[in-house]
Short mmCIF file of C-alpha atoms in Angstrom, two decimals:
data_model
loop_
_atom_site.label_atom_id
_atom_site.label_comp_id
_atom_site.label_asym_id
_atom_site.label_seq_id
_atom_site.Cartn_x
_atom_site.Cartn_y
_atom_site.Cartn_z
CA UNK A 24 0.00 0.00 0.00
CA UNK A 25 1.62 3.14 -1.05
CA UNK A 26 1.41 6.43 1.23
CA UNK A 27 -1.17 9.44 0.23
CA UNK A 28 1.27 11.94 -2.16
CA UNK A 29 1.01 15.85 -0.82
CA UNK A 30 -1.33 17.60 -3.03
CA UNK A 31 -0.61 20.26 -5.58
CA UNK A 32 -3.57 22.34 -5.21
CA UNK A 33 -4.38 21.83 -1.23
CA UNK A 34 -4.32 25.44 0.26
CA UNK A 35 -6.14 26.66 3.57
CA UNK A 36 -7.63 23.29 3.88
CA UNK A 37 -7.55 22.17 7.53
CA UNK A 38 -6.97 18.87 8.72
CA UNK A 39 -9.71 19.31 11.02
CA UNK A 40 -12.12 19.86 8.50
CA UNK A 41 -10.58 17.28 5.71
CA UNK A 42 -11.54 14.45 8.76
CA UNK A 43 -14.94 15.49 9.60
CA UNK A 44 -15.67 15.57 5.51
CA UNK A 45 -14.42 11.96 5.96
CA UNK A 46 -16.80 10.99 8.72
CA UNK A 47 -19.34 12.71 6.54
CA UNK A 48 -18.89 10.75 4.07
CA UNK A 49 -19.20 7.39 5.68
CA UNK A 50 -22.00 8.89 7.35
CA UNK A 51 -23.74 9.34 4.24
CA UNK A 52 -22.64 5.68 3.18
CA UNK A 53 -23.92 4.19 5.90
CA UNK A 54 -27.43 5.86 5.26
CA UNK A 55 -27.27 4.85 1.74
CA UNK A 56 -26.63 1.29 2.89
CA UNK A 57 -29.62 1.46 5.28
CA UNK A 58 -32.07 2.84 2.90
CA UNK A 59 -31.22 0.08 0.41
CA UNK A 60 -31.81 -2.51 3.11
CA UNK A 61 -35.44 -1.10 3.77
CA UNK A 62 -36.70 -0.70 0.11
CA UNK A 63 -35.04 -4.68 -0.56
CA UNK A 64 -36.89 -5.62 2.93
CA UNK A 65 -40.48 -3.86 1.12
CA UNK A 66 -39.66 -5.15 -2.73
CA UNK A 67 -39.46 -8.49 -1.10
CA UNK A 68 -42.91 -10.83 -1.94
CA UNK A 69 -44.39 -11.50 0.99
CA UNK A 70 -43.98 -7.59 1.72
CA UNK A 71 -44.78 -6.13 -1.58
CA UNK A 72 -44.93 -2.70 -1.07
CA UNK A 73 -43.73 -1.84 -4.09
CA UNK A 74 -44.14 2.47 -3.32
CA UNK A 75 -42.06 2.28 -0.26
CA UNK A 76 -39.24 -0.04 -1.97
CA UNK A 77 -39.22 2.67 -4.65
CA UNK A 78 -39.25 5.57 -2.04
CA UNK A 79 -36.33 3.91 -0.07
CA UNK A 80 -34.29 2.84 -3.13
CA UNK A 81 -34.83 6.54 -4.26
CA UNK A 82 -33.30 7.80 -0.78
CA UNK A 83 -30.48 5.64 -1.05
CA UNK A 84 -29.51 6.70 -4.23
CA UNK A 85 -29.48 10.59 -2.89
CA UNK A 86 -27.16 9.53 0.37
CA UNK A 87 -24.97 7.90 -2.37
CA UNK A 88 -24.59 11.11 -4.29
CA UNK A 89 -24.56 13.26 -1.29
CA UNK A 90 -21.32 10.93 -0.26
CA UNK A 91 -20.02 11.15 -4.18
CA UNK A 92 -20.46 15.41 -3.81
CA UNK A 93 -18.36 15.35 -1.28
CA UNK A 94 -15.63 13.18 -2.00
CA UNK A 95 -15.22 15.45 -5.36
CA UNK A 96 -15.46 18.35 -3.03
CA UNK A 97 -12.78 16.84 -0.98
CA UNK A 98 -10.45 16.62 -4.11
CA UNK A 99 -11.31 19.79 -5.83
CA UNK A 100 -9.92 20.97 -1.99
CA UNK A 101 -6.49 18.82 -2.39
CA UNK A 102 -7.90 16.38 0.69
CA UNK A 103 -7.80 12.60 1.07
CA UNK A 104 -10.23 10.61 0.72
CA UNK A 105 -10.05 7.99 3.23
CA UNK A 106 -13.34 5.34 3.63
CA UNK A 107 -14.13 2.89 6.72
CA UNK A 108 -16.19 0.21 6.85
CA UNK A 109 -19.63 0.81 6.42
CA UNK A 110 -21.58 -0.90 9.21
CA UNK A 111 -24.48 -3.35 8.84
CA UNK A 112 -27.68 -2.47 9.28
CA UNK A 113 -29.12 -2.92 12.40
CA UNK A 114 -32.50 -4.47 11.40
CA UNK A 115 -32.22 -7.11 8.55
CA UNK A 116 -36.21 -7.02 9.14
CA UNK A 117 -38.00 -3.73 9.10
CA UNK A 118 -40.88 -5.08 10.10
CA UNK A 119 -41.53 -4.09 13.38
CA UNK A 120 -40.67 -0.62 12.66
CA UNK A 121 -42.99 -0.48 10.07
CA UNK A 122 -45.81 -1.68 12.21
CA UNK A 123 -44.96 0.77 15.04
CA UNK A 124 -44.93 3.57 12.50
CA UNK A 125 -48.33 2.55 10.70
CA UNK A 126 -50.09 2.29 14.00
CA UNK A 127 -47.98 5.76 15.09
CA UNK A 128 -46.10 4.27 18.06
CA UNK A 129 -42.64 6.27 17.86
CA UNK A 130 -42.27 5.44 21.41
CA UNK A 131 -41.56 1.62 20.01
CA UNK A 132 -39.08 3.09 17.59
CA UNK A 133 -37.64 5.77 19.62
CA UNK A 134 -36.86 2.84 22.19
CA UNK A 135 -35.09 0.57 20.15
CA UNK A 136 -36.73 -2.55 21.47
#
């Protein structure tokens, strides 16, 4: 693995601010990743709620390009562009959350149970 080169056009760019565009933009990942979890979960057949998949898919796509605006941004600035891991999702099955939200119990949500 080779070391990240200086850049040629980096100028008043803080490292500060380079890192918390980089948690930003796993941030935005991550979202992404969730979002295309919940419109798979509500595409699947014995969901088939085809309007929500499409919703969700749709928001996935925008945290994607929110994440892709900022990684040019971070270049056009002469930063790095260094990604984690994105996380797993914590629901596999959005079931429950679905139900609480359809019946209007946020408390259910909110609690994380």
């Amino acid at each position: 693995m080779t070391t990240a080169s200086t850049s040629q056009v980096r100028q008043n760019y803080h490292q500060d601010s380079e890192a918390a565009i980089n948690r930003q933009i796993n941030l935005e990942l991550y979202a992404s990743y969730v979002y295309l979890s919940m419109s798979y979960y509500f595409d699947r057949d014995d969901v088939a709620l085809k309007n929500f998949a499409k919703y969700f898919l749709h928001q996935s796509h925008e945290e994607r390009e929110h994440a892709e605006k900022l990684m040019k941004l971070q270049n056009q600035r002469g930063g790095r562009i260094f990604l984690q891991d994105i996380k797993k999702p914590d629901y596999d099955d959005w079931e429950r959350n679905f139900t609480a939200i359809m019946s209007g119990d946020l408390t259910t949500i909110m609690s994380g149970d």
